[in-house]
């Protein structure tokens, strides 16, 4: 969508990404099934935590204290608060899921039937669980993996942008913690981060180190000559091998040819195009 019509062309390299990677993910385990399996583990972890048993680090949010009303002028740079918000979201959703699951069991449903009753909520809980661990692991990994202070700042901005946008899109998960005014603060922080991330966007993308050969993309070229590459690919089409398009004789009388000729002079490729046969 961000690339416009060019993104739909196979020459963009985007179309092949889907065929190359989506199948692999599905073959390793369909997302819904994996989410429900994760939810089963979370339900058991909530019950274990209630009994005072030790739980794994991936569900450490279950042991954290509930948050109170937030009242900050900005959330930028406050990694601890952001992580607490995601922990609160995951903890509350997990406890609600386990409570609903137990309600179904207490009403005579089998384990599998009860799990099916809460399947929709289970998917959401798995998402909350993954978001918390993504945030936790990202904040821990950046200082360990990136030594340059400016690079750390650039990457942390992207992480914060993702986290704040996730909060903004899931406001109902933070009822009682984030007021309408606090959500407005978060949205203003997002706008500020977009301005800060934009100058680094190309460099952050290039940092992945994908070569032009690997990307095989007209719109992802390192040299930035996007339209020249698109034009070169278009010329390879059988429909574009002749100097004139099919049906040109019928189309020409309906066009302002002088306008087209003058327009060519203002295009970067105009000097390379002949108007003799127009």
Short mmCIF file of C-alpha atoms in Angstrom, two decimals:
data_model
loop_
_atom_site.label_atom_id
_atom_site.label_comp_id
_atom_site.label_asym_id
_atom_site.label_seq_id
_atom_site.Cartn_x
_atom_site.Cartn_y
_atom_site.Cartn_z
CA UNK A 1 0.00 0.00 0.00
CA UNK A 2 2.80 2.43 0.87
CA UNK A 3 4.45 1.83 -2.52
CA UNK A 4 1.34 2.59 -4.58
CA UNK A 5 0.76 0.71 -7.81
CA UNK A 6 4.44 -0.09 -8.20
CA UNK A 7 4.27 -2.31 -5.11
CA UNK A 8 1.98 -4.72 -6.95
CA UNK A 9 4.48 -5.31 -9.76
CA UNK A 10 6.57 -8.44 -9.40
CA UNK A 11 9.61 -6.30 -10.29
CA UNK A 12 9.14 -4.52 -6.95
CA UNK A 13 10.24 -7.67 -5.14
CA UNK A 14 7.35 -7.36 -2.68
CA UNK A 15 5.10 -9.94 -4.35
CA UNK A 16 7.75 -12.66 -4.11
CA UNK A 17 8.26 -12.01 -0.39
CA UNK A 18 4.79 -13.38 0.26
CA UNK A 19 5.27 -16.57 -1.75
CA UNK A 20 8.76 -17.13 -0.30
CA UNK A 21 8.00 -16.66 3.40
CA UNK A 22 4.29 -17.02 4.17
CA UNK A 23 4.31 -20.70 3.24
CA UNK A 24 7.29 -21.38 5.49
CA UNK A 25 5.59 -19.84 8.50
CA UNK A 26 2.43 -21.86 7.92
CA UNK A 27 4.40 -25.08 7.46
CA UNK A 28 6.03 -24.63 10.87
CA UNK A 29 2.65 -24.25 12.57
CA UNK A 30 -0.49 -22.28 11.79
CA UNK A 31 -0.62 -19.04 13.81
CA UNK A 32 -4.01 -19.66 15.44
CA UNK A 33 -2.99 -23.14 16.64
CA UNK A 34 0.27 -21.80 18.06
CA UNK A 35 -1.63 -18.97 19.78
CA UNK A 36 -4.04 -21.41 21.43
CA UNK A 37 -1.17 -23.61 22.60
CA UNK A 38 0.49 -20.53 24.11
CA UNK A 39 -2.78 -19.59 25.79
CA UNK A 40 -3.01 -23.03 27.40
CA UNK A 41 0.43 -22.48 28.89
CA UNK A 42 -0.56 -19.02 30.13
CA UNK A 43 -3.73 -20.35 31.77
CA UNK A 44 -1.66 -22.93 33.66
CA UNK A 45 0.88 -20.25 34.60
CA UNK A 46 -1.83 -18.00 36.06
CA UNK A 47 -3.11 -20.89 38.19
CA UNK A 48 0.44 -21.71 39.32
CA UNK A 49 1.17 -18.09 40.22
CA UNK A 50 -2.02 -17.93 42.28
CA UNK A 51 -0.78 -20.92 44.28
CA UNK A 52 2.51 -19.14 44.93
CA UNK A 53 4.50 -21.35 42.60
CA UNK A 54 7.40 -19.95 40.59
CA UNK A 55 6.61 -19.05 36.97
CA UNK A 56 8.89 -18.75 33.93
CA UNK A 57 10.46 -15.46 32.88
CA UNK A 58 8.28 -15.23 29.78
CA UNK A 59 5.25 -14.78 32.04
CA UNK A 60 7.01 -12.67 34.67
CA UNK A 61 4.32 -10.03 34.17
CA UNK A 62 2.04 -12.24 36.29
CA UNK A 63 4.14 -11.40 39.36
CA UNK A 64 4.15 -7.63 38.81
CA UNK A 65 1.98 -5.33 40.88
CA UNK A 66 -1.03 -3.68 39.20
CA UNK A 67 -0.46 -0.16 37.90
CA UNK A 68 -2.33 2.86 39.15
CA UNK A 69 -3.59 5.78 37.09
CA UNK A 70 -0.84 7.22 34.90
CA UNK A 71 -0.36 10.98 34.77
CA UNK A 72 2.69 11.84 32.68
CA UNK A 73 3.41 14.79 30.43
CA UNK A 74 5.29 12.50 28.01
CA UNK A 75 6.19 8.83 27.65
CA UNK A 76 9.21 9.40 25.43
CA UNK A 77 12.40 7.81 26.76
CA UNK A 78 10.58 6.21 29.69
CA UNK A 79 11.32 2.56 28.95
CA UNK A 80 10.40 1.35 32.43
CA UNK A 81 6.91 2.83 32.26
CA UNK A 82 6.31 1.47 28.76
CA UNK A 83 7.35 -2.00 29.86
CA UNK A 84 5.10 -1.74 32.92
CA UNK A 85 2.16 -0.81 30.69
CA UNK A 86 2.69 -3.87 28.52
CA UNK A 87 3.13 -6.04 31.60
CA UNK A 88 -0.13 -4.70 33.06
CA UNK A 89 -1.95 -5.39 29.81
CA UNK A 90 -0.63 -8.96 29.58
CA UNK A 91 -1.29 -9.69 33.27
CA UNK A 92 -4.88 -8.40 33.24
CA UNK A 93 -5.75 -10.16 29.98
CA UNK A 94 -4.21 -13.42 31.22
CA UNK A 95 -6.04 -13.35 34.54
CA UNK A 96 -9.33 -12.59 32.78
CA UNK A 97 -8.75 -15.49 30.40
CA UNK A 98 -8.01 -17.93 33.20
CA UNK A 99 -11.10 -16.75 35.10
CA UNK A 100 -13.36 -17.26 32.05
CA UNK A 101 -11.77 -20.65 31.41
CA UNK A 102 -12.42 -21.77 34.99
CA UNK A 103 -16.01 -20.52 34.72
CA UNK A 104 -16.58 -22.84 31.75
CA UNK A 105 -14.99 -25.77 33.60
CA UNK A 106 -17.15 -25.13 36.67
CA UNK A 107 -20.23 -25.29 34.44
CA UNK A 108 -19.48 -28.82 33.31
CA UNK A 109 -17.41 -28.16 30.19
CA UNK A 110 -14.44 -30.38 29.40
CA UNK A 111 -10.92 -28.91 29.15
CA UNK A 112 -11.06 -28.74 25.35
CA UNK A 113 -14.61 -27.37 25.35
CA UNK A 114 -13.67 -24.69 27.88
CA UNK A 115 -10.63 -23.74 25.83
CA UNK A 116 -12.84 -23.44 22.76
CA UNK A 117 -15.22 -21.18 24.73
CA UNK A 118 -12.38 -18.70 25.34
CA UNK A 119 -10.62 -19.12 21.98
CA UNK A 120 -11.16 -15.52 20.86
CA UNK A 121 -9.87 -14.11 24.16
CA UNK A 122 -7.00 -16.63 24.05
CA UNK A 123 -5.80 -15.20 20.74
CA UNK A 124 -5.77 -11.71 22.26
CA UNK A 125 -3.94 -12.89 25.37
CA UNK A 126 -1.27 -14.52 23.21
CA UNK A 127 -0.83 -11.21 21.39
CA UNK A 128 -0.46 -9.35 24.71
CA UNK A 129 2.02 -11.99 25.91
CA UNK A 130 4.14 -11.66 22.75
CA UNK A 131 4.09 -7.86 22.82
CA UNK A 132 5.36 -7.83 26.41
CA UNK A 133 8.22 -10.19 25.60
CA UNK A 134 9.09 -8.29 22.43
CA UNK A 135 9.33 -5.06 24.43
CA UNK A 136 11.30 -6.69 27.26
CA UNK A 137 13.77 -8.42 24.94
CA UNK A 138 14.23 -5.35 22.75
CA UNK A 139 15.07 -3.06 25.66
CA UNK A 140 17.52 -5.64 27.02
CA UNK A 141 19.16 -6.38 23.66
CA UNK A 142 19.86 -2.84 22.41
CA UNK A 143 22.51 -1.83 25.00
CA UNK A 144 24.13 -5.27 24.70
CA UNK A 145 24.21 -5.43 20.90
CA UNK A 146 24.71 -1.78 19.90
CA UNK A 147 27.70 0.08 21.28
CA UNK A 148 27.37 3.32 19.32
CA UNK A 149 25.28 5.79 21.36
CA UNK A 150 23.71 7.48 18.31
CA UNK A 151 22.73 4.14 16.81
CA UNK A 152 21.23 3.12 20.16
CA UNK A 153 19.15 6.28 20.19
CA UNK A 154 17.90 5.69 16.64
CA UNK A 155 16.89 2.08 17.32
CA UNK A 156 15.26 2.94 20.66
CA UNK A 157 13.11 5.52 18.88
CA UNK A 158 11.79 2.84 16.54
CA UNK A 159 11.05 0.54 19.49
CA UNK A 160 9.24 3.29 21.36
CA UNK A 161 7.26 4.20 18.23
CA UNK A 162 6.07 0.60 17.87
CA UNK A 163 5.13 0.33 21.55
CA UNK A 164 3.29 3.65 21.72
CA UNK A 165 1.43 2.91 18.50
CA UNK A 166 0.41 -0.47 19.90
CA UNK A 167 -0.92 1.21 23.04
CA UNK A 168 -2.82 3.78 20.97
CA UNK A 169 -4.44 1.04 18.88
CA UNK A 170 -5.45 -1.01 21.93
CA UNK A 171 -6.74 1.70 24.24
CA UNK A 172 -9.50 -0.50 25.69
CA UNK A 173 -6.82 -2.73 27.25
CA UNK A 174 -5.72 0.19 29.43
CA UNK A 175 -9.08 1.29 30.85
CA UNK A 176 -8.62 2.49 34.39
CA UNK A 177 -4.93 3.22 33.83
CA UNK A 178 -4.78 5.61 30.88
CA UNK A 179 -7.37 8.34 30.73
CA UNK A 180 -8.50 10.04 27.54
CA UNK A 181 -6.05 12.85 28.25
CA UNK A 182 -3.18 10.39 28.71
CA UNK A 183 -4.04 8.76 25.38
CA UNK A 184 -3.81 12.20 23.79
CA UNK A 185 -0.34 12.58 25.32
CA UNK A 186 0.67 9.25 23.78
CA UNK A 187 -0.63 10.26 20.35
CA UNK A 188 1.35 13.51 20.54
CA UNK A 189 4.45 11.48 21.45
CA UNK A 190 3.87 9.33 18.37
CA UNK A 191 3.80 12.40 16.12
CA UNK A 192 7.04 13.64 17.68
CA UNK A 193 8.69 10.24 17.21
CA UNK A 194 7.66 10.11 13.56
CA UNK A 195 9.52 13.38 12.98
CA UNK A 196 12.57 12.01 14.81
CA UNK A 197 12.58 8.61 13.08
CA UNK A 198 12.05 9.93 9.55
CA UNK A 199 15.65 11.20 8.99
CA UNK A 200 16.99 7.79 10.10
CA UNK A 201 14.50 5.64 8.19
CA UNK A 202 16.65 4.96 5.11
CA UNK A 203 19.82 4.32 7.14
CA UNK A 204 17.95 1.95 9.49
CA UNK A 205 16.61 0.06 6.49
CA UNK A 206 20.03 -0.16 4.83
CA UNK A 207 21.47 -1.42 8.12
CA UNK A 208 19.91 -4.83 7.41
CA UNK A 209 22.56 -5.17 4.71
CA UNK A 210 20.41 -6.74 1.99
CA UNK A 211 22.12 -6.50 -1.39
CA UNK A 212 20.36 -5.41 -4.58
CA UNK A 213 20.82 -8.96 -5.86
CA UNK A 214 19.06 -10.39 -2.79
CA UNK A 215 16.19 -7.91 -2.88
CA UNK A 216 15.72 -8.13 -6.67
CA UNK A 217 13.62 -4.99 -6.46
CA UNK A 218 13.15 -1.96 -8.67
CA UNK A 219 11.86 0.17 -5.78
CA UNK A 220 14.34 -1.02 -3.13
CA UNK A 221 17.54 -0.24 -5.02
CA UNK A 222 20.50 1.07 -3.06
CA UNK A 223 21.24 3.80 -5.65
CA UNK A 224 17.69 5.15 -5.44
CA UNK A 225 17.15 5.15 -9.21
CA UNK A 226 13.66 3.74 -8.82
CA UNK A 227 11.92 5.07 -11.91
CA UNK A 228 14.84 4.31 -14.20
CA UNK A 229 14.76 0.71 -12.95
CA UNK A 230 10.98 0.47 -13.38
CA UNK A 231 11.29 1.82 -16.94
CA UNK A 232 14.05 -0.68 -17.76
CA UNK A 233 11.89 -3.57 -16.46
CA UNK A 234 8.86 -2.31 -18.38
CA UNK A 235 10.83 -2.38 -21.63
CA UNK A 236 11.35 -6.12 -21.17
CA UNK A 237 7.63 -6.76 -21.58
CA UNK A 238 6.68 -8.25 -25.00
CA UNK A 239 4.11 -5.46 -25.31
CA UNK A 240 6.88 -2.87 -25.15
CA UNK A 241 9.37 -4.34 -27.63
CA UNK A 242 8.10 -2.24 -30.57
CA UNK A 243 8.52 1.52 -30.90
CA UNK A 244 4.75 1.94 -30.92
CA UNK A 245 2.20 0.35 -28.64
CA UNK A 246 -0.50 -1.91 -30.00
CA UNK A 247 -3.45 0.21 -31.16
CA UNK A 248 -1.40 3.42 -31.31
CA UNK A 249 -2.92 4.46 -34.64
CA UNK A 250 -6.38 4.57 -33.09
CA UNK A 251 -5.25 6.27 -29.88
CA UNK A 252 -3.06 8.99 -31.42
CA UNK A 253 -5.93 11.15 -32.87
CA UNK A 254 -7.40 11.51 -29.36
CA UNK A 255 -4.17 12.79 -27.76
CA UNK A 256 -2.56 16.24 -27.57
CA UNK A 257 0.71 15.18 -29.15
CA UNK A 258 2.41 18.56 -28.75
CA UNK A 259 1.72 18.50 -25.01
CA UNK A 260 3.27 15.02 -24.78
CA UNK A 261 6.34 16.07 -26.76
CA UNK A 262 6.92 19.12 -24.57
CA UNK A 263 6.39 17.05 -21.44
CA UNK A 264 9.10 14.60 -22.47
CA UNK A 265 11.64 17.40 -22.49
CA UNK A 266 11.05 18.00 -18.78
CA UNK A 267 11.51 14.33 -17.76
CA UNK A 268 14.83 12.87 -16.68
CA UNK A 269 14.63 10.23 -19.41
CA UNK A 270 13.23 12.66 -21.96
CA UNK A 271 16.55 13.28 -23.70
CA UNK A 272 16.86 9.52 -24.29
CA UNK A 273 13.43 9.16 -25.89
CA UNK A 274 12.74 9.73 -29.56
CA UNK A 275 9.64 11.66 -30.66
CA UNK A 276 10.24 11.09 -34.33
CA UNK A 277 7.72 8.28 -34.58
CA UNK A 278 4.94 9.89 -32.54
#
